[in-house]
PDB file of C-alpha atoms in Angstrom:
ATOM      1  CA  MET W   1      20.085  -4.813 119.804  1.00  0.00           C
ATOM      2  CA  THR W   2      17.173  -6.457 120.836  1.00  0.00           C
ATOM      3  CA  THR W   3      15.216  -4.838 117.783  1.00  0.00           C
ATOM      4  CA  GLY W   4      17.590  -5.965 114.921  1.00  0.00           C
ATOM      5  CA  LEU W   5      18.219  -9.438 116.465  1.00  0.00           C
ATOM      6  CA  THR W   6      14.106  -9.973 116.347  1.00  0.00           C
ATOM      7  CA  LEU W   7      13.943  -8.239 112.838  1.00  0.00           C
ATOM      8  CA  GLY W   8      16.732 -10.861 112.041  1.00  0.00           C
ATOM      9  CA  ALA W   9      15.402 -14.190 113.034  1.00  0.00           C
ATOM     10  CA  ILE W  10      11.854 -12.824 112.094  1.00  0.00           C
ATOM     11  CA  LEU W  11      12.971 -12.647 108.589  1.00  0.00           C
ATOM     12  CA  THR W  12      14.851 -15.937 109.241  1.00  0.00           C
ATOM     13  CA  VAL W  13      11.450 -17.886 110.381  1.00  0.00           C
ATOM     14  CA  VAL W  14       9.767 -16.267 107.105  1.00  0.00           C
ATOM     15  CA  GLY W  15      12.692 -17.550 104.807  1.00  0.00           C
ATOM     16  CA  LEU W  16      12.830 -21.240 106.510  1.00  0.00           C
ATOM     17  CA  LEU W  17       9.012 -21.393 105.349  1.00  0.00           C
ATOM     18  CA  ILE W  18       9.380 -20.121 102.557  1.00  0.00           C
ATOM     19  CA  SER W  19      12.832 -22.974 101.783  1.00  0.00           C
ATOM     20  CA  PHE W  20      10.324 -25.745 102.626  1.00  0.00           C
ATOM     21  CA  PHE W  21       8.139 -24.745  99.562  1.00  0.00           C
ATOM     22  CA  VAL W  22      11.147 -24.408  97.275  1.00  0.00           C
ATOM     23  CA  TRP W  23      12.360 -27.737  98.616  1.00  0.00           C
ATOM     24  CA  ARG W  24       9.153 -29.604  98.416  1.00  0.00           C
ATOM     25  CA  ARG W  25       8.101 -28.374  94.628  1.00  0.00           C
ATOM     26  CA  LYS W  26      12.222 -28.756  93.396  1.00  0.00           C
ATOM     27  CA  GLY W  27      14.279 -30.556  95.473  1.00  0.00           C
ATOM     28  CA  LEU W  28      16.666 -30.909  97.973  1.00  0.00           C
ATOM     29  CA  ALA W  29      19.202 -28.991  96.682  1.00  0.00           C
ATOM     30  CA  TYR W  30      17.290 -25.691  95.941  1.00  0.00           C
ATOM     31  CA  GLY W  31      15.920 -25.880  99.239  1.00  0.00           C
ATOM     32  CA  LEU W  32      18.953 -25.722 100.795  1.00  0.00           C
ATOM     33  CA  ARG W  33      20.731 -23.052  98.935  1.00  0.00           C
ATOM     34  CA  GLY W  34      17.599 -21.530 100.429  1.00  0.00           C
ATOM     35  CA  VAL W  35      17.764 -22.279 104.385  1.00  0.00           C
ATOM     36  CA  ALA W  36      21.353 -20.485 103.382  1.00  0.00           C
ATOM     37  CA  TRP W  37      20.150 -17.175 102.203  1.00  0.00           C
ATOM     38  CA  SER W  38      17.887 -17.855 104.900  1.00  0.00           C
ATOM     39  CA  LEU W  39      19.864 -17.787 107.630  1.00  0.00           C
ATOM     40  CA  LEU W  40      22.043 -14.433 106.454  1.00  0.00           C
ATOM     41  CA  PRO W  41      18.786 -12.211 108.741  1.00  0.00           C
ATOM     42  CA  LEU W  42      19.602 -14.143 112.001  1.00  0.00           C
ATOM     43  CA  VAL W  43      23.103 -13.697 111.332  1.00  0.00           C
ATOM     44  CA  ALA W  44      23.155 -10.093 110.686  1.00  0.00           C
ATOM     45  CA  GLY W  45      21.215  -9.865 113.644  1.00  0.00           C
ATOM     46  CA  LEU W  46      23.582 -11.839 115.618  1.00  0.00           C
ATOM     47  CA  LEU W  47      25.880  -9.462 114.862  1.00  0.00           C
ATOM     48  CA  GLY W  48      25.065  -6.249 115.207  1.00  0.00           C
ATOM     49  CA  LEU W  49      24.788  -5.548 111.502  1.00  0.00           C
ATOM     50  CA  MET W  50      20.748  -5.772 111.066  1.00  0.00           C
ATOM     51  CA  THR W  51      20.434  -2.193 112.848  1.00  0.00           C
ATOM     52  CA  ILE W  52      22.499  -0.834 110.188  1.00  0.00           C
ATOM     53  CA  ILE W  53      20.635  -2.522 107.424  1.00  0.00           C
ATOM     54  CA  TRP W  54      18.038  -1.085 108.553  1.00  0.00           C
ATOM     55  CA  GLN W  55      18.911   2.810 108.802  1.00  0.00           C
ATOM     56  CA  ALA W  56      20.377   2.447 105.582  1.00  0.00           C
ATOM     57  CA  VAL W  57      17.120   0.753 104.351  1.00  0.00           C
ATOM     58  CA  VAL W  58      15.026   4.000 106.171  1.00  0.00           C
ATOM     59  CA  GLY W  59      17.629   6.145 104.873  1.00  0.00           C
ATOM     60  CA  ILE W  60      17.162   5.670 101.062  1.00  0.00           C
ATOM     61  CA  VAL W  61      13.589   4.810 101.354  1.00  0.00           C
ATOM     62  CA  GLY W  62      13.492   8.647 102.684  1.00  0.00           C
ATOM     63  CA  ILE W  63      15.802  10.412 100.847  1.00  0.00           C
ATOM     64  CA  LEU W  64      13.356   8.605  97.278  1.00  0.00           C
ATOM     65  CA  VAL W  65      10.686  10.174  99.153  1.00  0.00           C
ATOM     66  CA  GLY W  66      11.758  13.678  99.118  1.00  0.00           C
ATOM     67  CA  LEU W  67      12.508  13.256  95.222  1.00  0.00           C
ATOM     68  CA  ILE W  68       9.473  11.818  94.730  1.00  0.00           C
ATOM     69  CA  PHE W  69       7.382  14.959  96.679  1.00  0.00           C
ATOM     70  CA  ASN W  70      10.344  17.479  95.421  1.00  0.00           C
ATOM     71  CA  PRO W  71       8.242  19.674  92.301  1.00  0.00           C
ATOM     72  CA  LEU W  72      12.003  20.940  91.229  1.00  0.00           C
ATOM     73  CA  VAL W  73      12.896  17.323  91.101  1.00  0.00           C
ATOM     74  CA  TRP W  74       9.698  16.580  88.581  1.00  0.00           C
ATOM     75  CA  ALA W  75      10.999  20.127  86.839  1.00  0.00           C
ATOM     76  CA  GLY W  76      13.828  18.309  86.208  1.00  0.00           C
ATOM     77  CA  VAL W  77      12.719  15.192  85.128  1.00  0.00           C
ATOM     78  CA  ALA W  78      10.175  16.951  82.059  1.00  0.00           C
ATOM     79  CA  LEU W  79      13.133  19.378  80.878  1.00  0.00           C
ATOM     80  CA  GLY W  80      15.546  15.721  80.449  1.00  0.00           C
ATOM     81  CA  GLY W  81      12.381  14.457  78.908  1.00  0.00           C
ATOM     82  CA  LEU W  82      12.285  17.600  76.619  1.00  0.00           C
ATOM     83  CA  MET W  83      15.618  17.775  75.688  1.00  0.00           C
ATOM     84  CA  VAL W  84      15.398  14.096  74.570  1.00  0.00           C
ATOM     85  CA  VAL W  85      12.255  14.616  72.350  1.00  0.00           C
ATOM     86  CA  LEU W  86      14.022  17.749  70.813  1.00  0.00           C
ATOM     87  CA  TYR W  87      17.384  15.519  70.302  1.00  0.00           C
ATOM     88  CA  VAL W  88      15.417  12.674  68.772  1.00  0.00           C
ATOM     89  CA  ALA W  89      13.431  15.295  66.562  1.00  0.00           C
ATOM     90  CA  SER W  90      16.475  17.001  65.060  1.00  0.00           C
ATOM     91  CA  GLY W  91      17.924  13.640  63.827  1.00  0.00           C
ATOM     92  CA  PHE W  92      14.845  12.753  61.983  1.00  0.00           C
ATOM     93  CA  MET W  93      14.705  17.100  60.816  1.00  0.00           C
ATOM     94  CA  LYS W  94      18.767  16.398  59.673  1.00  0.00           C
ATOM     95  CA  ALA W  95      18.135  12.747  57.803  1.00  0.00           C
ATOM     96  CA  LYS W  96      14.923  14.293  55.694  1.00  0.00           C
ATOM     97  CA  GLY W  97      16.424  17.004  55.591  1.00  0.00           C
ATOM     98  CA  ILE W  98      14.066  19.565  56.828  1.00  0.00           C
ATOM     99  CA  GLY W  99      15.390  22.977  58.615  1.00  0.00           C
ATOM    100  CA  VAL W 100      18.750  22.334  57.543  1.00  0.00           C
ATOM    101  CA  LYS W 101      20.525  25.233  55.128  1.00  0.00           C
ATOM    102  CA  PRO W 102      21.669  24.493  51.914  1.00  0.00           C
ATOM    103  CA  GLY W 103      25.434  23.426  51.895  1.00  0.00           C
ATOM    104  CA  ALA W 104      25.269  22.765  55.140  1.00  0.00           C
ATOM    105  CA  ARG W 105      24.962  19.082  55.243  1.00  0.00           C
ATOM    106  CA  PRO W 106      28.332  17.570  52.853  1.00  0.00           C
ATOM    107  CA  GLN W 107      26.069  15.928  50.685  1.00  0.00           C
ATOM    108  CA  ASP W 108      24.067  19.131  49.256  1.00  0.00           C
ATOM    109  CA  LYS W 109      28.456  20.432  49.185  1.00  0.00           C
ATOM    110  CA  ALA W 110      28.788  17.766  46.578  1.00  0.00           C
ATOM    111  CA  ARG W 111      25.555  18.577  44.980  1.00  0.00           C
ATOM    112  CA  ALA W 112      26.001  22.267  44.202  1.00  0.00           C
ATOM    113  CA  ARG W 113      29.815  21.307  43.090  1.00  0.00           C
ATOM    114  CA  THR W 114      28.377  18.658  40.562  1.00  0.00           C
ATOM    115  CA  GLU W 115      25.904  20.968  39.101  1.00  0.00           C
ATOM    116  CA  GLY W 116      27.945  23.777  38.542  1.00  0.00           C
ATOM    117  CA  GLU W 117      30.163  21.625  35.797  1.00  0.00           C
ATOM    118  CA  GLY W 118      27.402  21.414  33.745  1.00  0.00           C
ATOM    119  CA  THR W 119      26.372  25.273  33.342  1.00  0.00           C
ATOM    120  CA  PRO W 120      27.967  27.162  30.701  1.00  0.00           C
ATOM    121  CA  ALA W 121      30.700  29.912  30.906  1.00  0.00           C
ATOM    122  CA  ALA W 122      29.522  33.023  31.076  1.00  0.00           C
ATOM    123  CA  GLY W 123      31.759  34.057  28.091  1.00  0.00           C
ATOM    124  CA  ALA W 124      30.808  31.560  25.320  1.00  0.00           C
ATOM    125  CA  ALA W 125      29.034  32.305  23.044  1.00  0.00           C
ATOM    126  CA  PRO W 126      25.598  30.942  21.544  1.00  0.00           C
ATOM    127  CA  PRO W 127      25.541  28.860  18.247  1.00  0.00           C
ATOM    128  CA  ALA W 128      25.202  30.613  15.389  1.00  0.00           C
ATOM    129  CA  ALA W 129      21.919  30.328  13.482  1.00  0.00           C
ATOM    130  CA  GLY W 130      22.152  27.625  10.422  1.00  0.00           C
ATOM    131  CA  GLN W 131      24.923  26.336  12.404  1.00  0.00           C
ATOM    132  CA  VAL W 132      25.080  22.227  12.905  1.00  0.00           C
ATOM    133  CA  ASN W 133      25.972  22.090  16.734  1.00  0.00           C
ATOM    134  CA  ALA W 134      28.807  19.274  16.932  1.00  0.00           C
ATOM    135  CA  ALA W 135      28.277  16.256  18.707  1.00  0.00           C
ATOM    136  CA  GLN W 136      29.339  17.134  22.039  1.00  0.00           C
ATOM    137  CA  PRO W 137      30.243  13.594  24.417  1.00  0.00           C
ATOM    138  CA  LYS W 138      28.031  13.149  26.842  1.00  0.00           C
ATOM    139  CA  LYS W 139      29.638  14.287  29.795  1.00  0.00           C
ATOM    140  CA  ALA W 140      29.796  11.449  32.815  1.00  0.00           C
ATOM    141  CA  LYS W 141      27.283  12.217  35.623  1.00  0.00           C
ATOM    142  CA  ALA W 142      28.857  12.669  38.505  1.00  0.00           C
ATOM    143  CA  PRO W 143      28.262   9.899  41.320  1.00  0.00           C
ATOM    144  CA  ALA W 144      25.487  10.661  43.632  1.00  0.00           C
ATOM    145  CA  ALA W 145      26.359  11.867  47.488  1.00  0.00           C
ATOM    146  CA  ASP W 146      24.590   8.322  48.022  1.00  0.00           C
ATOM    147  CA  ASP W 147      26.996   5.313  47.812  1.00  0.00           C
ATOM    148  CA  ASP W 148      24.372   3.082  47.997  1.00  0.00           C
ATOM    149  CA  PHE W 149      22.578   4.209  44.980  1.00  0.00           C
ATOM    150  CA  GLY W 150      25.984   3.840  42.813  1.00  0.00           C
ATOM    151  CA  ASP W 151      25.703   0.773  41.807  1.00  0.00           C
ATOM    152  CA  ILE W 152      22.023   1.153  40.467  1.00  0.00           C
ATOM    153  CA  GLU W 153      23.123   4.017  38.308  1.00  0.00           C
ATOM    154  CA  ALA W 154      26.103   2.249  37.146  1.00  0.00           C
ATOM    155  CA  LEU W 155      23.590  -0.791  36.349  1.00  0.00           C
ATOM    156  CA  LEU W 156      20.567   1.378  34.717  1.00  0.00           C
ATOM    157  CA  ARG W 157      23.799   3.011  32.537  1.00  0.00           C
ATOM    158  CA  LYS W 158      25.084  -0.328  31.376  1.00  0.00           C
ATOM    159  CA  ARG W 159      21.640  -0.777  30.512  1.00  0.00           C
ATOM    160  CA  GLY W 160      21.278   2.145  28.185  1.00  0.00           C
ATOM    161  CA  ILE W 161      18.797   3.788  31.296  1.00  0.00           C
ATOM    162  CA  GLU W 162      20.058   7.175  32.315  1.00  0.00           C
TER     163      GLU W 162
END
């Protein structure tokens, strides 16, 4: 009990000194607030709570020191860092299309469908020599996979640029 009371008294005196300098610098309201907070360790010491607080602080510091010097903890931290790096790298690779199989992304599936429409049918005969092909209407391009470029493509088609 006396150890906790002594520690509380010492912390209170230090807090009162700091409160005095705060009062001189910022004014009476801040100084009084500092005095109120400075009395807290003395109250804890008088109630016998300072010993419990001291044991809690020593316990937490002991746990942290044990974690810092434990190689298994550092292995876990290293693996966690590697996990984050791999996840971020895979996100960049997906965005650039690196290492992604064709048809795996929805954009690739849409592109494969639109490219398949422009090829001639397997049983269609080529035009005979000397025949002029009848003017075939142009097929409208399929909408792009990215909606961001849809407005730009529409503007270019309007101006006659394709």
